[in-house]
Tab-separated table of C-alpha atoms and ligand atoms in Angstrom:
chain	number	residue	atom	x	y	z
A	1	MET	CA	-20.638	-61.167	-49.298
A	2	GLU	CA	-17.202	-59.675	-49.694
A	3	HIS	CA	-14.799	-60.268	-46.849
A	4	PRO	CA	-14.216	-56.986	-44.908
A	5	VAL	CA	-10.461	-57.246	-45.486
A	6	HIS	CA	-11.006	-57.475	-49.232
A	7	GLU	CA	-13.320	-54.519	-49.078
A	8	CYS	CA	-10.648	-52.615	-47.215
A	9	VAL	CA	-7.939	-53.623	-49.677
A	10	GLY	CA	-10.226	-52.512	-52.492
A	11	ARG	CA	-10.619	-49.124	-50.872
A	12	LEU	CA	-6.872	-48.790	-50.368
A	13	ARG	CA	-6.252	-49.703	-53.982
A	14	SER	CA	-8.563	-47.048	-55.270
A	15	LYS	CA	-6.905	-44.539	-52.939
A	16	ASN	CA	-3.483	-45.490	-54.292
A	17	PHE	CA	-4.792	-45.076	-57.781
A	18	LYS	CA	-5.924	-41.556	-56.920
A	19	ALA	CA	-2.538	-40.827	-55.372
A	20	LYS	CA	-0.882	-41.641	-58.682
A	21	LYS	CA	-3.168	-39.277	-60.517
A	22	LEU	CA	-2.547	-36.627	-57.873
A	23	LEU	CA	1.172	-36.770	-58.480
A	24	LYS	CA	0.749	-35.334	-61.964
A	25	ILE	CA	-1.312	-32.380	-60.826
A	26	MET	CA	0.336	-31.524	-57.504
A	27	GLU	CA	0.580	-27.720	-57.394
A	28	PHE	CA	1.949	-26.131	-54.250
A	29	LYS	CA	1.305	-22.700	-52.778
A	30	SER	CA	3.836	-20.495	-51.019
A	31	ILE	CA	4.257	-20.877	-47.262
A	32	LEU	CA	4.191	-17.059	-47.133
A	33	ASP	CA	0.950	-15.094	-47.292
A	34	GLN	CA	2.643	-12.632	-49.575
A	35	PRO	CA	5.514	-14.193	-51.509
A	36	HIS	CA	8.441	-11.808	-52.021
A	37	LYS	CA	11.563	-11.731	-54.154
A	38	ARG	CA	14.133	-12.136	-51.379
A	39	PRO	CA	14.681	-15.568	-49.804
A	40	ILE	CA	12.302	-16.825	-47.122
A	41	ILE	CA	14.080	-16.455	-43.788
A	42	ILE	CA	13.407	-18.808	-40.880
A	43	ALA	CA	15.532	-18.384	-37.772
A	44	GLY	CA	15.481	-19.135	-34.081
A	45	PRO	CA	16.923	-21.507	-31.512
A	46	CYS	CA	17.279	-25.238	-31.975
A	47	SER	CA	15.220	-25.707	-28.776
A	48	ALA	CA	12.961	-23.474	-26.739
A	49	GLU	CA	14.834	-23.702	-23.414
A	50	SER	CA	13.166	-21.031	-21.274
A	51	GLU	CA	10.837	-18.086	-21.744
A	52	GLU	CA	13.788	-15.661	-21.343
A	53	GLN	CA	15.949	-17.444	-23.937
A	54	VAL	CA	13.094	-17.635	-26.459
A	55	LEU	CA	12.133	-13.970	-26.030
A	56	ALA	CA	15.759	-12.777	-26.094
A	57	THR	CA	16.308	-14.565	-29.424
A	58	ALA	CA	13.057	-13.267	-30.885
A	59	HIS	CA	13.817	-9.655	-29.880
A	60	GLY	CA	17.293	-10.039	-31.389
A	61	LEU	CA	15.716	-11.121	-34.693
A	62	LYS	CA	12.635	-8.954	-34.887
A	63	ASP	CA	14.091	-6.226	-37.124
A	64	MET	CA	15.691	-8.645	-39.574
A	65	ASN	CA	13.040	-9.551	-42.153
A	66	VAL	CA	12.484	-12.915	-40.499
A	67	ASP	CA	9.434	-14.655	-41.998
A	68	TYR	CA	9.144	-17.358	-39.340
A	69	PHE	CA	10.675	-17.637	-35.883
A	70	ARG	CA	11.604	-21.275	-35.301
A	71	ALA	CA	12.004	-23.132	-31.987
A	72	GLY	CA	11.830	-26.845	-31.219
A	73	ILE	CA	9.344	-27.631	-28.445
A	74	TRP	CA	9.537	-31.419	-28.694
A	75	LYS	CA	13.114	-32.435	-29.505
A	76	PRO	CA	13.882	-35.746	-31.203
A	77	ARG	CA	17.299	-36.566	-29.770
A	78	THR	CA	19.359	-39.336	-31.297
A	79	ARG	CA	20.303	-40.688	-27.860
A	80	PRO	CA	18.327	-40.516	-24.604
A	81	GLY	CA	19.540	-38.509	-21.650
A	82	ASN	CA	19.819	-35.207	-23.527
A	83	PHE	CA	17.392	-32.283	-23.316
A	84	GLU	CA	14.209	-33.476	-25.011
A	85	GLY	CA	12.411	-30.142	-25.208
A	86	SER	CA	10.254	-28.043	-22.909
A	87	GLY	CA	6.984	-29.558	-24.157
A	88	ARG	CA	3.649	-27.742	-23.775
A	89	PRO	CA	4.835	-24.802	-21.601
A	90	GLY	CA	7.111	-23.763	-24.483
A	91	LEU	CA	4.092	-23.198	-26.720
A	92	LYS	CA	3.048	-20.324	-24.429
A	93	TRP	CA	6.505	-18.749	-24.843
A	94	LEU	CA	6.018	-18.824	-28.614
A	95	LYS	CA	2.655	-17.142	-28.176
A	96	ARG	CA	4.436	-14.361	-26.299
A	97	VAL	CA	6.951	-14.071	-29.135
A	98	LYS	CA	4.038	-13.387	-31.481
A	99	GLU	CA	2.472	-10.850	-29.148
A	100	GLU	CA	5.696	-8.981	-28.348
A	101	THR	CA	7.459	-9.021	-31.715
A	102	GLY	CA	4.789	-9.693	-34.327
A	103	LEU	CA	6.923	-12.537	-35.720
A	104	LYS	CA	5.171	-15.640	-37.018
A	105	VAL	CA	6.239	-18.829	-35.275
A	106	THR	CA	6.905	-22.396	-36.336
A	107	THR	CA	7.744	-25.601	-34.491
A	108	GLU	CA	8.410	-29.271	-35.185
A	109	VAL	CA	5.617	-31.838	-34.885
A	110	ALA	CA	6.182	-35.587	-34.767
A	111	ASN	CA	2.738	-36.969	-33.907
A	112	ALA	CA	-0.986	-36.135	-33.872
A	113	ASN	CA	-0.863	-34.766	-30.325
A	114	HIS	CA	1.882	-32.285	-31.270
A	115	VAL	CA	-0.267	-31.127	-34.197
A	116	PHE	CA	-3.324	-30.548	-31.962
A	117	GLU	CA	-1.321	-28.746	-29.271
A	118	ALA	CA	0.547	-26.561	-31.781
A	119	ILE	CA	-2.637	-25.525	-33.576
A	120	LYS	CA	-4.450	-24.899	-30.291
A	121	HIS	CA	-1.651	-22.524	-29.236
A	122	GLY	CA	-1.735	-20.533	-32.487
A	123	ILE	CA	1.498	-21.782	-34.077
A	124	ASP	CA	1.571	-20.330	-37.634
A	125	ALA	CA	3.405	-23.112	-39.484
A	126	LEU	CA	4.565	-26.632	-38.685
A	127	TRP	CA	7.595	-28.592	-39.751
A	128	ILE	CA	8.167	-32.325	-39.867
A	129	GLY	CA	11.676	-33.338	-38.788
A	130	ALA	CA	14.116	-35.659	-40.527
A	131	ARG	CA	13.595	-38.458	-38.004
A	132	THR	CA	9.843	-38.330	-38.648
A	133	SER	CA	9.697	-37.938	-42.435
A	134	VAL	CA	11.663	-41.192	-42.587
A	135	ASN	CA	8.632	-43.023	-41.136
A	136	PRO	CA	5.468	-43.290	-43.296
A	137	PHE	CA	3.327	-44.347	-40.286
A	138	ALA	CA	4.277	-41.203	-38.371
A	139	VAL	CA	3.815	-38.959	-41.428
A	140	GLN	CA	0.388	-40.494	-42.089
A	141	GLU	CA	-0.626	-39.902	-38.464
A	142	ILE	CA	0.325	-36.228	-38.869
A	143	ALA	CA	-1.472	-36.050	-42.233
A	144	ASP	CA	-4.663	-37.485	-40.675
A	145	ALA	CA	-4.437	-34.975	-37.817
A	146	LEU	CA	-4.119	-32.162	-40.379
A	147	ALA	CA	-7.145	-33.119	-42.471
A	148	GLY	CA	-9.329	-30.036	-42.868
A	149	VAL	CA	-6.724	-27.667	-41.338
A	150	ASP	CA	-5.218	-24.854	-43.413
A	151	ILE	CA	-1.665	-24.311	-42.178
A	152	PRO	CA	1.717	-24.213	-43.960
A	153	VAL	CA	3.771	-27.382	-43.441
A	154	MET	CA	7.492	-27.765	-44.105
A	155	ILE	CA	8.848	-31.246	-44.632
A	156	LYS	CA	12.498	-31.985	-43.910
A	157	ASN	CA	14.281	-34.602	-45.953
A	158	PRO	CA	14.423	-38.043	-44.308
A	159	ILE	CA	17.750	-38.747	-42.590
A	160	ASN	CA	18.720	-41.265	-45.299
A	161	PRO	CA	19.276	-40.180	-48.915
A	162	ASP	CA	16.002	-41.584	-50.228
A	163	LEU	CA	14.189	-39.248	-52.605
A	164	SER	CA	11.087	-41.474	-52.842
A	165	LEU	CA	10.610	-41.420	-49.080
A	166	TRP	CA	10.815	-37.614	-49.098
A	167	MET	CA	8.312	-37.444	-51.984
A	168	GLY	CA	6.056	-39.913	-50.154
A	169	ALA	CA	5.940	-37.665	-47.093
A	170	ILE	CA	5.023	-34.673	-49.303
A	171	GLU	CA	2.282	-36.687	-51.038
A	172	ARG	CA	0.775	-37.820	-47.723
A	173	ILE	CA	0.532	-34.243	-46.413
A	174	TYR	CA	-0.767	-32.945	-49.760
A	175	LYS	CA	-3.452	-35.639	-49.833
A	176	ALA	CA	-4.648	-34.384	-46.428
A	177	GLY	CA	-5.587	-31.160	-48.236
A	178	ILE	CA	-2.529	-29.049	-47.342
A	179	GLU	CA	-1.321	-27.029	-50.332
A	180	ARG	CA	1.048	-24.622	-48.575
A	181	ILE	CA	3.921	-27.090	-48.417
A	182	ALA	CA	7.655	-26.353	-48.540
A	183	VAL	CA	10.556	-28.723	-48.120
A	184	ILE	CA	13.621	-28.266	-45.946
A	185	HIS	CA	16.927	-29.706	-47.102
A	186	ARG	CA	19.013	-30.528	-43.992
A	187	GLY	CA	21.465	-33.045	-45.455
A	188	PHE	CA	21.723	-36.811	-44.996
A	189	SER	CA	23.274	-39.188	-42.447
A	190	TYR	CA	26.338	-41.215	-43.427
A	191	HIS	CA	28.924	-43.507	-41.982
A	192	GLY	CA	32.552	-42.400	-42.243
A	193	ASP	CA	34.310	-39.053	-42.530
A	194	SER	CA	32.935	-35.818	-43.879
A	195	LYS	CA	33.383	-32.132	-43.185
A	196	TYR	CA	29.584	-31.954	-42.878
A	197	ARG	CA	27.382	-33.134	-40.009
A	198	ASN	CA	24.884	-34.249	-42.659
A	199	ILE	CA	26.082	-34.593	-46.251
A	200	PRO	CA	24.112	-32.259	-48.553
A	201	HIS	CA	23.935	-34.515	-51.658
A	202	TRP	CA	22.689	-31.439	-53.587
A	203	GLN	CA	21.520	-33.630	-56.487
A	204	ILE	CA	18.660	-34.950	-54.312
A	205	PRO	CA	16.909	-31.592	-53.696
A	206	ILE	CA	17.684	-30.647	-57.319
A	207	GLU	CA	15.879	-33.796	-58.479
A	208	LEU	CA	12.998	-33.072	-56.089
A	209	LYS	CA	12.594	-29.608	-57.643
A	210	ARG	CA	12.518	-31.237	-61.093
A	211	LYS	CA	9.698	-33.543	-59.956
A	212	PHE	CA	7.763	-30.858	-58.027
A	213	PRO	CA	8.618	-27.577	-59.795
A	214	THR	CA	6.244	-25.422	-57.721
A	215	ILE	CA	7.478	-26.485	-54.275
A	216	GLU	CA	9.582	-24.029	-52.240
A	217	ILE	CA	12.920	-25.378	-51.025
A	218	ILE	CA	14.498	-24.086	-47.832
A	219	CYS	CA	18.120	-24.841	-46.930
A	220	ASP	CA	18.767	-25.732	-43.278
A	221	ASN	CA	22.448	-24.823	-43.291
A	222	SER	CA	22.728	-25.424	-39.517
A	223	HIS	CA	22.032	-29.164	-39.623
A	224	ILE	CA	24.036	-29.636	-42.837
A	225	CYS	CA	27.119	-27.977	-41.307
A	226	GLY	CA	26.955	-28.980	-37.645
A	227	GLU	CA	29.339	-26.130	-36.820
A	228	ARG	CA	29.468	-22.392	-37.434
A	229	SER	CA	32.399	-21.918	-39.781
A	230	MET	CA	30.716	-23.304	-42.916
A	231	LEU	CA	27.242	-21.761	-42.465
A	232	GLN	CA	27.873	-18.868	-44.856
A	233	GLU	CA	29.389	-21.057	-47.565
A	234	VAL	CA	26.522	-23.577	-47.496
A	235	ALA	CA	23.863	-20.831	-47.457
A	236	GLN	CA	25.527	-19.294	-50.535
A	237	ILE	CA	25.525	-22.629	-52.391
A	238	ALA	CA	21.779	-22.893	-51.691
A	239	MET	CA	21.208	-19.373	-53.058
A	240	ASP	CA	23.307	-20.159	-56.142
A	241	LEU	CA	21.132	-23.237	-56.714
A	242	ASN	CA	18.070	-20.984	-56.603
A	243	PHE	CA	16.696	-22.296	-53.320
A	244	ASP	CA	13.766	-20.288	-51.978
A	245	GLY	CA	14.968	-19.729	-48.439
A	246	LEU	CA	17.064	-20.434	-45.417
A	247	MET	CA	16.458	-21.979	-41.978
A	248	THR	CA	19.231	-21.211	-39.505
A	249	GLU	CA	19.542	-21.883	-35.774
A	250	VAL	CA	20.073	-18.682	-33.789
A	251	HIS	CA	20.658	-18.456	-30.022
A	252	PRO	CA	21.490	-15.469	-27.786
A	253	ASN	CA	24.298	-17.433	-26.164
A	254	PRO	CA	25.176	-20.263	-28.581
A	255	ASP	CA	27.937	-21.909	-26.533
A	256	GLU	CA	25.503	-22.423	-23.664
A	257	ALA	CA	22.698	-23.902	-25.831
A	258	TRP	CA	21.069	-27.069	-24.485
A	259	SER	CA	21.089	-28.694	-27.935
A	260	ASP	CA	23.206	-28.248	-31.080
A	261	ALA	CA	25.472	-25.670	-29.387
A	262	LYS	CA	28.275	-25.875	-31.976
A	263	GLN	CA	26.097	-24.892	-34.935
A	264	GLN	CA	24.092	-22.015	-33.426
A	265	ILE	CA	24.964	-18.344	-33.950
A	266	LYS	CA	23.999	-15.046	-32.310
A	267	PRO	CA	21.303	-12.855	-33.896
A	268	ASP	CA	23.912	-10.272	-35.012
A	269	THR	CA	26.060	-12.944	-36.670
A	270	PHE	CA	22.966	-14.213	-38.444
A	271	ASN	CA	22.240	-10.689	-39.657
A	272	ASP	CA	25.764	-10.488	-41.130
A	273	LEU	CA	25.333	-13.901	-42.753
A	274	VAL	CA	22.135	-12.831	-44.509
A	275	ASN	CA	23.609	-9.468	-45.549
A	276	ASN	CA	26.713	-11.146	-46.988
A	277	LEU	CA	24.711	-13.458	-49.244
A	278	VAL	CA	24.852	-12.744	-52.940
A	279	TYR	CA	21.443	-13.191	-54.546
A	280	ARG	CA	21.337	-14.111	-58.206
A	281	ASP	CA	18.400	-13.733	-60.569
A	282	PRO	CA	16.818	-17.013	-61.671
A	283	SER	CA	16.786	-15.843	-65.321
A	284	THR	CA	17.017	-12.773	-67.578
A	285	ASP	CA	15.687	-11.370	-70.874
A	286	ASP	CA	19.000	-9.673	-71.712
A	287	VAL	CA	19.693	-10.563	-75.369
A	288	GLU	CA	23.484	-10.405	-75.178
A	289	PHE	CA	23.495	-12.707	-72.147
A	290	LEU	CA	21.120	-15.170	-73.821
A	291	GLU	CA	23.209	-15.263	-77.017
A	292	THR	CA	26.488	-15.780	-75.170
A	293	ILE	CA	25.045	-18.514	-72.980
A	294	GLU	CA	23.570	-20.253	-76.014
A	295	GLN	CA	26.955	-20.322	-77.747
A	296	LEU	CA	28.590	-21.780	-74.649
A	297	ARG	CA	25.791	-24.325	-74.266
A	298	ASN	CA	26.242	-25.399	-77.877
A	299	GLN	CA	29.903	-26.063	-77.134
A	300	ILE	CA	28.893	-28.071	-74.044
A	301	ASP	CA	26.473	-30.111	-76.193
A	302	ASP	CA	29.310	-30.846	-78.643
A	303	VAL	CA	31.587	-31.983	-75.827
A	304	ASP	CA	28.782	-34.165	-74.370
A	305	ASN	CA	28.395	-35.771	-77.785
A	306	GLU	CA	32.102	-36.451	-77.991
A	307	LEU	CA	31.981	-37.935	-74.485
A	308	LEU	CA	29.137	-40.249	-75.506
A	309	ASN	CA	31.033	-41.354	-78.616
A	310	LEU	CA	34.117	-42.062	-76.528
A	311	LEU	CA	32.109	-43.930	-73.899
A	312	SER	CA	30.443	-46.031	-76.573
A	313	LYS	CA	33.902	-46.777	-78.055
A	314	ARG	CA	35.140	-47.758	-74.595
A	315	MET	CA	32.201	-50.153	-74.102
A	316	LYS	CA	32.890	-51.787	-77.488
A	317	LEU	CA	36.474	-52.404	-76.311
A	318	ALA	CA	35.115	-53.843	-73.043
A	319	GLU	CA	32.930	-56.189	-75.104
A	320	SER	CA	35.986	-57.383	-77.076
A	321	ILE	CA	37.755	-58.002	-73.778
A	322	GLY	CA	34.641	-59.859	-72.543
A	323	LYS	CA	34.703	-62.130	-75.586
A	324	TYR	CA	38.390	-62.852	-75.145
A	325	LYS	CA	38.003	-63.569	-71.409
A	326	LYS	CA	35.093	-65.864	-72.191
A	327	ARG	CA	37.113	-67.834	-74.711
A	328	ASN	CA	39.867	-68.271	-72.119
A	329	ASN	CA	37.411	-68.724	-69.198
A	330	ILE	CA	38.821	-65.777	-67.205
A	331	ALA	CA	36.781	-63.818	-64.577
A	332	ILE	CA	35.476	-60.349	-65.428
A	333	LEU	CA	36.744	-58.551	-62.325
A	334	GLN	CA	40.497	-58.028	-62.265
A	335	THR	CA	41.103	-56.063	-59.074
A	336	ASP	CA	44.735	-55.179	-59.834
A	337	ARG	CA	43.771	-53.634	-63.150
A	338	TRP	CA	40.867	-51.736	-61.529
A	339	ASN	CA	43.192	-50.347	-58.806
A	340	GLU	CA	45.684	-49.288	-61.471
A	341	ILE	CA	42.988	-47.427	-63.463
A	342	LEU	CA	41.622	-45.718	-60.333
A	343	GLU	CA	45.022	-44.492	-59.183
A	344	LYS	CA	46.322	-43.433	-62.564
A	345	THR	CA	43.135	-41.616	-63.526
A	346	GLN	CA	42.834	-39.774	-60.206
A	347	ALA	CA	46.401	-38.510	-60.587
A	348	VAL	CA	45.899	-37.368	-64.201
A	349	GLY	CA	42.455	-35.943	-63.322
A	350	LYS	CA	44.025	-33.816	-60.582
A	351	LEU	CA	46.428	-32.266	-63.099
A	352	LYS	CA	43.416	-31.395	-65.243
A	353	GLY	CA	41.508	-29.725	-62.354
A	354	LEU	CA	39.122	-32.645	-61.698
A	355	SER	CA	38.541	-33.624	-58.057
A	356	PRO	CA	39.460	-37.188	-56.976
A	357	GLU	CA	35.894	-37.492	-55.622
A	358	PHE	CA	34.438	-36.779	-59.078
A	359	ILE	CA	36.905	-39.088	-60.821
A	360	ARG	CA	36.028	-41.922	-58.421
A	361	THR	CA	32.262	-41.475	-58.895
A	362	PHE	CA	32.635	-41.211	-62.662
A	363	LEU	CA	35.002	-44.169	-62.999
A	364	ARG	CA	32.845	-46.383	-60.785
A	365	ALA	CA	29.882	-45.748	-63.088
A	366	VAL	CA	31.999	-46.415	-66.185
A	367	HIS	CA	33.462	-49.558	-64.623
A	368	GLN	CA	30.005	-50.873	-63.673
A	369	GLU	CA	28.685	-50.255	-67.196
A	370	SER	CA	31.725	-52.015	-68.594
A	371	ILE	CA	31.083	-55.007	-66.285
A	372	ASN	CA	27.432	-55.076	-67.428
A	373	HIS	CA	28.506	-55.188	-71.093
A	374	GLN	CA	30.990	-57.975	-70.368
A	375	GLU	CA	28.320	-59.875	-68.368
A	376	ASP	CA	25.989	-59.744	-71.375
A	377	ILE	CA	28.724	-61.138	-73.618
A	378	MET	CA	29.830	-63.836	-71.168
A	379	ASN	CA	26.340	-65.104	-70.506
A	380	GLU	CA	24.991	-64.780	-74.021
A	381	VAL	CA	23.146	-67.959	-74.976
A	382	GLU	CA	24.730	-69.142	-78.169
A	383	GLU	CA	22.363	-70.086	-80.962
A	384	PRO	CA	22.601	-73.821	-81.692
A	385	LYS	CA	24.323	-74.399	-85.017
A	386	ALA	CA	21.962	-75.395	-87.863
A	387	ARG	CA	22.573	-79.022	-88.962
B	1	PEP	C1	15.887	-29.258	-35.691
B	1	PEP	O1	15.502	-28.564	-36.655
B	1	PEP	O2	16.246	-28.782	-34.615
B	1	PEP	C2	16.012	-30.714	-35.877
B	1	PEP	C3	15.822	-31.581	-34.909
B	1	PEP	O3	16.372	-30.994	-37.115
B	1	PEP	P1	16.432	-32.341	-37.987
B	1	PEP	O4	15.052	-32.917	-37.986
B	1	PEP	O5	16.835	-31.787	-39.317
B	1	PEP	O6	17.482	-33.219	-37.377
B	2	MN	MN1	18.892	-28.483	-34.009
C-alpha cells in the first residue's frame, strides 16, 4: 500500500502540473460589470475610522464616477501600536455607504475570516494587500476561502520586487475559480533614499502585463508616493503606460487621518486630479500616424543594431584583455579602472541628456557581461597538446 504522504505528494504533483497548464490559458475578466473606456476609479480613505468619516468621504465622492469606494477595515501596520483598523463594526459603515450613495465598496482581506466577514456584509470586491501577497500560505488560505465564490479580487504587488511572487498570488486566486482579477501596483520597499515611499519599478508591472495580457492593472499612486505632491505626476505616468485604473486614498480631513495622513487628499482635490489627467488612446488606425511611427521605429531598429555591434566589439576587446591578464596572472576586477569608467561615462552621459541613474544601470550590466566573458577566457580548460 502506498504511504499516505506519497499519495499526498502525488496529488500535489498532479495539481502543480495542472497549474502549469493553466498558466498558458489564464484569461481574466474585468472587475467591472460593464467595462468602460475611461480608467477604473477606486477611491476612499486608507482606513475606515468612524461611521461619520466613512460616510463623509463617500458623499464627497459619490458624483465623481467612482467605480469602487475603498476603505481598510483590518489594517496591516508595519509596527504595532498604531491604529489597526475598526474591524467588524466598520463593515456595517460600508453597508451604509452602499445604501446611501449607491457606490460599490471594497476592502482589504488578509485571512479566511476576513473573507467570510466581508462577503457576509455584502462587500462588492476584495483586495489583497502587499504584506499578504508576499506570503503564499496567507494567499492560499484566502484562495481556499474563496473557492466557489464569484467576487472580483484585486491583488497588490508583494512589498519586495519579485514578479514571480506576484504571479504566484494571481495563480492561486485564479485556481480557486476567480476570473475577475485585477492587480494593483503600489510600488516596492527598498533600503536607502528615494523620493518615493515605495519605488515604482515600472518595468515589473509592464512585464506582468506581457505575461498576463488580459489582466487589468490599477495604479495605487498613494502608496507609491507617500505624500501628496507627486500624486498627479505618478497617476499620469500610469495613464501614459496604459494602465487600466487608479486607486487613490481620499479623506475628508487628510491631516487628521489615523493612518497614512501625508498621502491622503480631500474629495475635491481628487476630483481635480482625475480631471487633470490626460488620457491617451492605446492605438489608432490613422494611416499617417502609422507610417510616421514605422519610419521612426525603423530608425530605432537600426540604432539598436549598431548598439549590438558595438557591444559585441566591446566584448571581443574584453576577451583580449582577459587573455592578456591570464598570461600575466592578473585579477579580472580592477576597481580603479571601474571607478574611472563610471565617473567619466556619467559625466559624458549627462552632457548627452542621459541620466546618471540610467548610465549606472547600463554600465553595470555591460561591466558584468565583460567580467563573464573574461571569466570564460581565464578558466577555459586548455586542450592537451597532441604528442
Ligand atoms: C492600503 O491600501 O491601505 C494598504 C495597506 O496598502 P499596501 O498593502 O499597499 O501597503
Ligand atoms: Mn494606506
